[in-house]
């Protein structure tokens, strides 16, 4: 685990693995990493917005739970992005199959469940007349 984390911060370590790939593959991997990083930042921004701008919701501390969940999810996405970038870069350099990931599907399900819970909260607020 520590070796993987060290690889995140020491790109020269990756240079010592395998052969230098066509730069287009490395750049595509980097663009994918940046897209995931933007997703993490958007989730963090959503968490901050929820904490600051959502009105009190019908369930006590629901607003704070939404905010904390979004903040933690954003941080998780950012860490997952750098790990996936590193593993993919290593696979490209070694001529191996790219690492498979269930993370996009898991993230999509978490976001979908969160959206469904928010719909329920909004409808509950509308029914209660507040």
PDB file of N, CA and C in Angstrom, residues 26-111:
ATOM      1  N   UNK A  26      -0.367   8.287 -22.373  1.00  0.00           N
ATOM      2  CA  UNK A  26      -0.148   8.922 -21.068  1.00  0.00           C
ATOM      3  C   UNK A  26      -0.995  10.180 -20.922  1.00  0.00           C
ATOM      4  N   UNK A  27      -1.100  10.958 -21.995  1.00  0.00           N
ATOM      5  CA  UNK A  27      -1.915  12.176 -21.937  1.00  0.00           C
ATOM      6  C   UNK A  27      -3.400  11.845 -21.790  1.00  0.00           C
ATOM      7  N   UNK A  28      -3.852  10.794 -22.462  1.00  0.00           N
ATOM      8  CA  UNK A  28      -5.257  10.374 -22.311  1.00  0.00           C
ATOM      9  C   UNK A  28      -5.516   9.923 -20.874  1.00  0.00           C
ATOM     10  N   UNK A  29      -4.565   9.192 -20.293  1.00  0.00           N
ATOM     11  CA  UNK A  29      -4.699   8.764 -18.903  1.00  0.00           C
ATOM     12  C   UNK A  29      -4.756   9.977 -17.977  1.00  0.00           C
ATOM     13  N   UNK A  30      -3.929  10.984 -18.262  1.00  0.00           N
ATOM     14  CA  UNK A  30      -3.930  12.188 -17.446  1.00  0.00           C
ATOM     15  C   UNK A  30      -5.244  12.958 -17.585  1.00  0.00           C
ATOM     16  N   UNK A  31      -5.801  13.012 -18.792  1.00  0.00           N
ATOM     17  CA  UNK A  31      -7.094  13.701 -18.977  1.00  0.00           C
ATOM     18  C   UNK A  31      -8.195  12.998 -18.198  1.00  0.00           C
ATOM     19  N   UNK A  32      -8.157  11.661 -18.181  1.00  0.00           N
ATOM     20  CA  UNK A  32      -9.146  10.907 -17.409  1.00  0.00           C
ATOM     21  C   UNK A  32      -8.991  11.210 -15.922  1.00  0.00           C
ATOM     22  N   UNK A  33      -7.755  11.249 -15.456  1.00  0.00           N
ATOM     23  CA  UNK A  33      -7.489  11.608 -14.060  1.00  0.00           C
ATOM     24  C   UNK A  33      -8.063  12.989 -13.738  1.00  0.00           C
ATOM     25  N   UNK A  34      -7.819  13.953 -14.626  1.00  0.00           N
ATOM     26  CA  UNK A  34      -8.312  15.308 -14.383  1.00  0.00           C
ATOM     27  C   UNK A  34      -9.842  15.367 -14.388  1.00  0.00           C
ATOM     28  N   UNK A  35     -10.473  14.563 -15.225  1.00  0.00           N
ATOM     29  CA  UNK A  35     -11.943  14.513 -15.236  1.00  0.00           C
ATOM     30  C   UNK A  35     -12.470  13.981 -13.904  1.00  0.00           C
ATOM     31  N   UNK A  36     -11.821  12.931 -13.370  1.00  0.00           N
ATOM     32  CA  UNK A  36     -12.233  12.406 -12.074  1.00  0.00           C
ATOM     33  C   UNK A  36     -11.965  13.427 -10.972  1.00  0.00           C
ATOM     34  N   UNK A  37     -10.865  14.145 -11.082  1.00  0.00           N
ATOM     35  CA  UNK A  37     -10.563  15.168 -10.095  1.00  0.00           C
ATOM     36  C   UNK A  37     -11.613  16.280 -10.119  1.00  0.00           C
ATOM     37  N   UNK A  38     -12.057  16.669 -11.311  1.00  0.00           N
ATOM     38  CA  UNK A  38     -13.134  17.669 -11.416  1.00  0.00           C
ATOM     39  C   UNK A  38     -14.414  17.148 -10.775  1.00  0.00           C
ATOM     40  N   UNK A  39     -14.683  15.861 -10.940  1.00  0.00           N
ATOM     41  CA  UNK A  39     -15.864  15.268 -10.315  1.00  0.00           C
ATOM     42  C   UNK A  39     -15.757  15.349  -8.795  1.00  0.00           C
ATOM     43  N   UNK A  40     -14.580  15.028  -8.265  1.00  0.00           N
ATOM     44  CA  UNK A  40     -14.370  15.131  -6.816  1.00  0.00           C
ATOM     45  C   UNK A  40     -14.543  16.555  -6.322  1.00  0.00           C
ATOM     46  N   UNK A  41     -13.988  17.518  -7.065  1.00  0.00           N
ATOM     47  CA  UNK A  41     -14.136  18.924  -6.676  1.00  0.00           C
ATOM     48  C   UNK A  41     -15.593  19.370  -6.733  1.00  0.00           C
ATOM     49  N   UNK A  42     -16.335  18.893  -7.732  1.00  0.00           N
ATOM     50  CA  UNK A  42     -17.759  19.242  -7.829  1.00  0.00           C
ATOM     51  C   UNK A  42     -18.534  18.686  -6.634  1.00  0.00           C
ATOM     52  N   UNK A  43     -18.209  17.466  -6.225  1.00  0.00           N
ATOM     53  CA  UNK A  43     -18.882  16.894  -5.051  1.00  0.00           C
ATOM     54  C   UNK A  43     -18.535  17.683  -3.786  1.00  0.00           C
ATOM     55  N   UNK A  44     -17.291  18.085  -3.660  1.00  0.00           N
ATOM     56  CA  UNK A  44     -16.887  18.896  -2.503  1.00  0.00           C
ATOM     57  C   UNK A  44     -17.611  20.245  -2.527  1.00  0.00           C
ATOM     58  N   UNK A  45     -17.684  20.871  -3.697  1.00  0.00           N
ATOM     59  CA  UNK A  45     -18.407  22.143  -3.808  1.00  0.00           C
ATOM     60  C   UNK A  45     -19.884  21.954  -3.471  1.00  0.00           C
ATOM     61  N   UNK A  46     -20.456  20.840  -3.904  1.00  0.00           N
ATOM     62  CA  UNK A  46     -21.849  20.546  -3.561  1.00  0.00           C
ATOM     63  C   UNK A  46     -22.035  20.367  -2.070  1.00  0.00           C
ATOM     64  N   UNK A  47     -21.066  19.735  -1.409  1.00  0.00           N
ATOM     65  CA  UNK A  47     -21.135  19.564   0.038  1.00  0.00           C
ATOM     66  C   UNK A  47     -21.070  20.899   0.766  1.00  0.00           C
ATOM     67  N   UNK A  48     -20.178  21.773   0.311  1.00  0.00           N
ATOM     68  CA  UNK A  48     -20.100  23.103   0.926  1.00  0.00           C
ATOM     69  C   UNK A  48     -21.369  23.911   0.669  1.00  0.00           C
ATOM     70  N   UNK A  49     -21.899  23.804  -0.543  1.00  0.00           N
ATOM     71  CA  UNK A  49     -23.145  24.518  -0.866  1.00  0.00           C
ATOM     72  C   UNK A  49     -24.299  23.996  -0.015  1.00  0.00           C
ATOM     73  N   UNK A  50     -24.373  22.681   0.161  1.00  0.00           N
ATOM     74  CA  UNK A  50     -25.439  22.109   0.983  1.00  0.00           C
ATOM     75  C   UNK A  50     -25.339  22.618   2.423  1.00  0.00           C
ATOM     76  N   UNK A  51     -24.127  22.671   2.938  1.00  0.00           N
ATOM     77  CA  UNK A  51     -23.941  23.127   4.318  1.00  0.00           C
ATOM     78  C   UNK A  51     -24.325  24.598   4.479  1.00  0.00           C
ATOM     79  N   UNK A  52     -24.076  25.401   3.467  1.00  0.00           N
ATOM     80  CA  UNK A  52     -24.284  26.840   3.587  1.00  0.00           C
ATOM     81  C   UNK A  52     -25.655  27.325   3.125  1.00  0.00           C
ATOM     82  N   UNK A  53     -26.208  26.679   2.109  1.00  0.00           N
ATOM     83  CA  UNK A  53     -27.375  27.269   1.447  1.00  0.00           C
ATOM     84  C   UNK A  53     -28.670  26.468   1.550  1.00  0.00           C
ATOM     85  N   UNK A  54     -28.602  25.194   1.911  1.00  0.00           N
ATOM     86  CA  UNK A  54     -29.850  24.441   2.051  1.00  0.00           C
ATOM     87  C   UNK A  54     -30.612  24.944   3.271  1.00  0.00           C
ATOM     88  N   UNK A  55     -31.906  25.109   3.134  1.00  0.00           N
ATOM     89  CA  UNK A  55     -32.692  25.470   4.325  1.00  0.00           C
ATOM     90  C   UNK A  55     -32.807  24.246   5.238  1.00  0.00           C
ATOM     91  N   UNK A  56     -33.206  24.448   6.467  1.00  0.00           N
ATOM     92  CA  UNK A  56     -33.426  23.286   7.340  1.00  0.00           C
ATOM     93  C   UNK A  56     -34.412  22.322   6.698  1.00  0.00           C
ATOM     94  N   UNK A  57     -34.098  21.053   6.752  1.00  0.00           N
ATOM     95  CA  UNK A  57     -34.940  20.026   6.123  1.00  0.00           C
ATOM     96  C   UNK A  57     -35.799  19.357   7.183  1.00  0.00           C
ATOM     97  N   UNK A  58     -36.831  18.607   6.757  1.00  0.00           N
ATOM     98  CA  UNK A  58     -37.776  18.034   7.727  1.00  0.00           C
ATOM     99  C   UNK A  58     -37.130  17.102   8.755  1.00  0.00           C
ATOM    100  N   UNK A  59     -36.098  16.394   8.356  1.00  0.00           N
ATOM    101  CA  UNK A  59     -35.416  15.512   9.299  1.00  0.00           C
ATOM    102  C   UNK A  59     -34.256  16.263   9.936  1.00  0.00           C
ATOM    103  N   UNK A  60     -34.143  16.120  11.222  1.00  0.00           N
ATOM    104  CA  UNK A  60     -33.100  16.833  11.964  1.00  0.00           C
ATOM    105  C   UNK A  60     -31.709  16.421  11.464  1.00  0.00           C
ATOM    106  N   UNK A  61     -30.878  17.378  11.225  1.00  0.00           N
ATOM    107  CA  UNK A  61     -29.490  17.197  10.775  1.00  0.00           C
ATOM    108  C   UNK A  61     -29.360  16.569   9.388  1.00  0.00           C
ATOM    109  N   UNK A  62     -30.433  16.519   8.614  1.00  0.00           N
ATOM    110  CA  UNK A  62     -30.341  15.968   7.257  1.00  0.00           C
ATOM    111  C   UNK A  62     -29.434  16.829   6.383  1.00  0.00           C
ATOM    112  N   UNK A  63     -29.539  18.131   6.518  1.00  0.00           N
ATOM    113  CA  UNK A  63     -28.698  19.037   5.742  1.00  0.00           C
ATOM    114  C   UNK A  63     -27.216  18.759   6.019  1.00  0.00           C
ATOM    115  N   UNK A  64     -26.858  18.601   7.278  1.00  0.00           N
ATOM    116  CA  UNK A  64     -25.476  18.336   7.630  1.00  0.00           C
ATOM    117  C   UNK A  64     -25.028  16.967   7.135  1.00  0.00           C
ATOM    118  N   UNK A  65     -25.928  15.994   7.202  1.00  0.00           N
ATOM    119  CA  UNK A  65     -25.596  14.647   6.711  1.00  0.00           C
ATOM    120  C   UNK A  65     -25.337  14.671   5.208  1.00  0.00           C
ATOM    121  N   UNK A  66     -26.151  15.425   4.472  1.00  0.00           N
ATOM    122  CA  UNK A  66     -25.948  15.556   3.027  1.00  0.00           C
ATOM    123  C   UNK A  66     -24.600  16.213   2.752  1.00  0.00           C
ATOM    124  N   UNK A  67     -24.318  17.284   3.472  1.00  0.00           N
ATOM    125  CA  UNK A  67     -23.064  18.010   3.260  1.00  0.00           C
ATOM    126  C   UNK A  67     -21.858  17.127   3.552  1.00  0.00           C
ATOM    127  N   UNK A  68     -21.858  16.452   4.675  1.00  0.00           N
ATOM    128  CA  UNK A  68     -20.724  15.603   5.052  1.00  0.00           C
ATOM    129  C   UNK A  68     -20.569  14.453   4.064  1.00  0.00           C
ATOM    130  N   UNK A  69     -21.675  13.859   3.651  1.00  0.00           N
ATOM    131  CA  UNK A  69     -21.610  12.767   2.680  1.00  0.00           C
ATOM    132  C   UNK A  69     -20.981  13.235   1.371  1.00  0.00           C
ATOM    133  N   UNK A  70     -21.404  14.388   0.880  1.00  0.00           N
ATOM    134  CA  UNK A  70     -20.828  14.912  -0.359  1.00  0.00           C
ATOM    135  C   UNK A  70     -19.351  15.236  -0.209  1.00  0.00           C
ATOM    136  N   UNK A  71     -18.972  15.805   0.921  1.00  0.00           N
ATOM    137  CA  UNK A  71     -17.566  16.123   1.162  1.00  0.00           C
ATOM    138  C   UNK A  71     -16.709  14.856   1.209  1.00  0.00           C
ATOM    139  N   UNK A  72     -17.173  13.844   1.924  1.00  0.00           N
ATOM    140  CA  UNK A  72     -16.426  12.585   2.003  1.00  0.00           C
ATOM    141  C   UNK A  72     -16.363  11.884   0.651  1.00  0.00           C
ATOM    142  N   UNK A  73     -17.464  11.917  -0.082  1.00  0.00           N
ATOM    143  CA  UNK A  73     -17.491  11.298  -1.402  1.00  0.00           C
ATOM    144  C   UNK A  73     -16.527  12.012  -2.352  1.00  0.00           C
ATOM    145  N   UNK A  74     -16.477  13.329  -2.280  1.00  0.00           N
ATOM    146  CA  UNK A  74     -15.547  14.089  -3.112  1.00  0.00           C
ATOM    147  C   UNK A  74     -14.099  13.752  -2.800  1.00  0.00           C
ATOM    148  N   UNK A  75     -13.773  13.637  -1.535  1.00  0.00           N
ATOM    149  CA  UNK A  75     -12.420  13.249  -1.147  1.00  0.00           C
ATOM    150  C   UNK A  75     -12.073  11.842  -1.608  1.00  0.00           C
ATOM    151  N   UNK A  76     -13.037  10.938  -1.494  1.00  0.00           N
ATOM    152  CA  UNK A  76     -12.832   9.559  -1.945  1.00  0.00           C
ATOM    153  C   UNK A  76     -12.580   9.513  -3.443  1.00  0.00           C
ATOM    154  N   UNK A  77     -13.356  10.275  -4.202  1.00  0.00           N
ATOM    155  CA  UNK A  77     -13.178  10.311  -5.654  1.00  0.00           C
ATOM    156  C   UNK A  77     -11.781  10.829  -6.010  1.00  0.00           C
ATOM    157  N   UNK A  78     -11.316  11.843  -5.313  1.00  0.00           N
ATOM    158  CA  UNK A  78      -9.991  12.401  -5.602  1.00  0.00           C
ATOM    159  C   UNK A  78      -8.888  11.376  -5.333  1.00  0.00           C
ATOM    160  N   UNK A  79      -8.964  10.689  -4.202  1.00  0.00           N
ATOM    161  CA  UNK A  79      -7.953   9.679  -3.882  1.00  0.00           C
ATOM    162  C   UNK A  79      -8.031   8.523  -4.864  1.00  0.00           C
ATOM    163  N   UNK A  80      -9.236   8.112  -5.182  1.00  0.00           N
ATOM    164  CA  UNK A  80      -9.416   7.017  -6.150  1.00  0.00           C
ATOM    165  C   UNK A  80      -8.876   7.413  -7.517  1.00  0.00           C
ATOM    166  N   UNK A  81      -9.020   8.673  -7.892  1.00  0.00           N
ATOM    167  CA  UNK A  81      -8.547   9.140  -9.196  1.00  0.00           C
ATOM    168  C   UNK A  81      -7.034   9.006  -9.311  1.00  0.00           C
ATOM    169  N   UNK A  82      -6.321   9.434  -8.295  1.00  0.00           N
ATOM    170  CA  UNK A  82      -4.862   9.372  -8.379  1.00  0.00           C
ATOM    171  C   UNK A  82      -4.379   7.924  -8.335  1.00  0.00           C
ATOM    172  N   UNK A  83      -5.036   7.079  -7.561  1.00  0.00           N
ATOM    173  CA  UNK A  83      -4.655   5.669  -7.522  1.00  0.00           C
ATOM    174  C   UNK A  83      -4.892   5.008  -8.884  1.00  0.00           C
ATOM    175  N   UNK A  84      -6.034   5.287  -9.489  1.00  0.00           N
ATOM    176  CA  UNK A  84      -6.335   4.690 -10.793  1.00  0.00           C
ATOM    177  C   UNK A  84      -5.384   5.210 -11.863  1.00  0.00           C
ATOM    178  N   UNK A  85      -5.059   6.504 -11.805  1.00  0.00           N
ATOM    179  CA  UNK A  85      -4.099   7.061 -12.763  1.00  0.00           C
ATOM    180  C   UNK A  85      -2.769   6.320 -12.663  1.00  0.00           C
ATOM    181  N   UNK A  86      -2.285   6.125 -11.435  1.00  0.00           N
ATOM    182  CA  UNK A  86      -1.002   5.481 -11.221  1.00  0.00           C
ATOM    183  C   UNK A  86      -1.010   4.034 -11.715  1.00  0.00           C
ATOM    184  N   UNK A  87      -2.049   3.296 -11.366  1.00  0.00           N
ATOM    185  CA  UNK A  87      -2.126   1.894 -11.790  1.00  0.00           C
ATOM    186  C   UNK A  87      -2.258   1.778 -13.303  1.00  0.00           C
ATOM    187  N   UNK A  88      -3.011   2.682 -13.906  1.00  0.00           N
ATOM    188  CA  UNK A  88      -3.168   2.667 -15.366  1.00  0.00           C
ATOM    189  C   UNK A  88      -1.867   3.020 -16.059  1.00  0.00           C
ATOM    190  N   UNK A  89      -1.170   4.014 -15.554  1.00  0.00           N
ATOM    191  CA  UNK A  89       0.114   4.407 -16.148  1.00  0.00           C
ATOM    192  C   UNK A  89       1.113   3.256 -16.077  1.00  0.00           C
ATOM    193  N   UNK A  90       1.129   2.570 -14.959  1.00  0.00           N
ATOM    194  CA  UNK A  90       2.032   1.431 -14.816  1.00  0.00           C
ATOM    195  C   UNK A  90       1.655   0.321 -15.804  1.00  0.00           C
ATOM    196  N   UNK A  91       0.368   0.040 -15.942  1.00  0.00           N
ATOM    197  CA  UNK A  91      -0.071  -0.990 -16.885  1.00  0.00           C
ATOM    198  C   UNK A  91       0.291  -0.617 -18.323  1.00  0.00           C
ATOM    199  N   UNK A  92       0.124   0.648 -18.682  1.00  0.00           N
ATOM    200  CA  UNK A  92       0.483   1.105 -20.030  1.00  0.00           C
ATOM    201  C   UNK A  92       1.976   0.885 -20.260  1.00  0.00           C
ATOM    202  N   UNK A  93       2.794   1.244 -19.293  1.00  0.00           N
ATOM    203  CA  UNK A  93       4.251   1.133 -19.434  1.00  0.00           C
ATOM    204  C   UNK A  93       4.701  -0.324 -19.510  1.00  0.00           C
ATOM    205  N   UNK A  94       3.960  -1.225 -18.867  1.00  0.00           N
ATOM    206  CA  UNK A  94       4.318  -2.645 -18.872  1.00  0.00           C
ATOM    207  C   UNK A  94       3.635  -3.418 -19.991  1.00  0.00           C
ATOM    208  N   UNK A  95       2.780  -2.749 -20.774  1.00  0.00           N
ATOM    209  CA  UNK A  95       2.067  -3.432 -21.858  1.00  0.00           C
ATOM    210  C   UNK A  95       1.039  -4.423 -21.358  1.00  0.00           C
ATOM    211  N   UNK A  96       0.495  -4.174 -20.177  1.00  0.00           N
ATOM    212  CA  UNK A  96      -0.502  -5.067 -19.588  1.00  0.00           C
ATOM    213  C   UNK A  96      -1.907  -4.532 -19.850  1.00  0.00           C
ATOM    214  N   UNK A  97      -2.874  -5.380 -19.521  1.00  0.00           N
ATOM    215  CA  UNK A  97      -4.273  -4.931 -19.609  1.00  0.00           C
ATOM    216  C   UNK A  97      -4.491  -3.799 -18.614  1.00  0.00           C
ATOM    217  N   UNK A  98      -5.352  -2.863 -18.986  1.00  0.00           N
ATOM    218  CA  UNK A  98      -5.655  -1.761 -18.081  1.00  0.00           C
ATOM    219  C   UNK A  98      -6.448  -2.281 -16.887  1.00  0.00           C
ATOM    220  N   UNK A  99      -6.232  -1.695 -15.713  1.00  0.00           N
ATOM    221  CA  UNK A  99      -6.936  -2.184 -14.519  1.00  0.00           C
ATOM    222  C   UNK A  99      -8.442  -1.936 -14.629  1.00  0.00           C
ATOM    223  N   UNK A 100      -9.185  -2.968 -14.293  1.00  0.00           N
ATOM    224  CA  UNK A 100     -10.644  -2.844 -14.284  1.00  0.00           C
ATOM    225  C   UNK A 100     -11.065  -2.083 -13.029  1.00  0.00           C
ATOM    226  N   UNK A 101     -12.204  -1.412 -13.108  1.00  0.00           N
ATOM    227  CA  UNK A 101     -12.671  -0.646 -11.958  1.00  0.00           C
ATOM    228  C   UNK A 101     -14.188  -0.680 -11.885  1.00  0.00           C
ATOM    229  N   UNK A 102     -14.680  -0.972 -10.698  1.00  0.00           N
ATOM    230  CA  UNK A 102     -16.121  -0.912 -10.441  1.00  0.00           C
ATOM    231  C   UNK A 102     -16.507   0.459  -9.882  1.00  0.00           C
ATOM    232  N   UNK A 103     -15.506   1.287  -9.626  1.00  0.00           N
ATOM    233  CA  UNK A 103     -15.755   2.565  -8.967  1.00  0.00           C
ATOM    234  C   UNK A 103     -16.762   3.448  -9.698  1.00  0.00           C
ATOM    235  N   UNK A 104     -16.689   3.588 -11.040  1.00  0.00           N
ATOM    236  CA  UNK A 104     -17.700   4.423 -11.704  1.00  0.00           C
ATOM    237  C   UNK A 104     -19.133   3.937 -11.457  1.00  0.00           C
ATOM    238  N   UNK A 105     -19.333   2.623 -11.478  1.00  0.00           N
ATOM    239  CA  UNK A 105     -20.678   2.083 -11.241  1.00  0.00           C
ATOM    240  C   UNK A 105     -21.109   2.320  -9.801  1.00  0.00           C
ATOM    241  N   UNK A 106     -20.188   2.119  -8.853  1.00  0.00           N
ATOM    242  CA  UNK A 106     -20.505   2.345  -7.436  1.00  0.00           C
ATOM    243  C   UNK A 106     -20.840   3.817  -7.201  1.00  0.00           C
ATOM    244  N   UNK A 107     -20.027   4.706  -7.771  1.00  0.00           N
ATOM    245  CA  UNK A 107     -20.281   6.143  -7.616  1.00  0.00           C
ATOM    246  C   UNK A 107     -21.636   6.522  -8.216  1.00  0.00           C
ATOM    247  N   UNK A 108     -21.947   5.978  -9.383  1.00  0.00           N
ATOM    248  CA  UNK A 108     -23.243   6.271 -10.016  1.00  0.00           C
ATOM    249  C   UNK A 108     -24.398   5.807  -9.130  1.00  0.00           C
ATOM    250  N   UNK A 109     -24.277   4.636  -8.530  1.00  0.00           N
ATOM    251  CA  UNK A 109     -25.338   4.145  -7.643  1.00  0.00           C
ATOM    252  C   UNK A 109     -25.473   5.015  -6.399  1.00  0.00           C
ATOM    253  N   UNK A 110     -24.348   5.439  -5.834  1.00  0.00           N
ATOM    254  CA  UNK A 110     -24.391   6.301  -4.645  1.00  0.00           C
ATOM    255  C   UNK A 110     -25.068   7.626  -4.981  1.00  0.00           C
ATOM    256  N   UNK A 111     -24.704   8.200  -6.116  1.00  0.00           N
ATOM    257  CA  UNK A 111     -25.321   9.468  -6.531  1.00  0.00           C
ATOM    258  C   UNK A 111     -26.817   9.273  -6.789  1.00  0.00           C
TER     259      UNK A 111
END
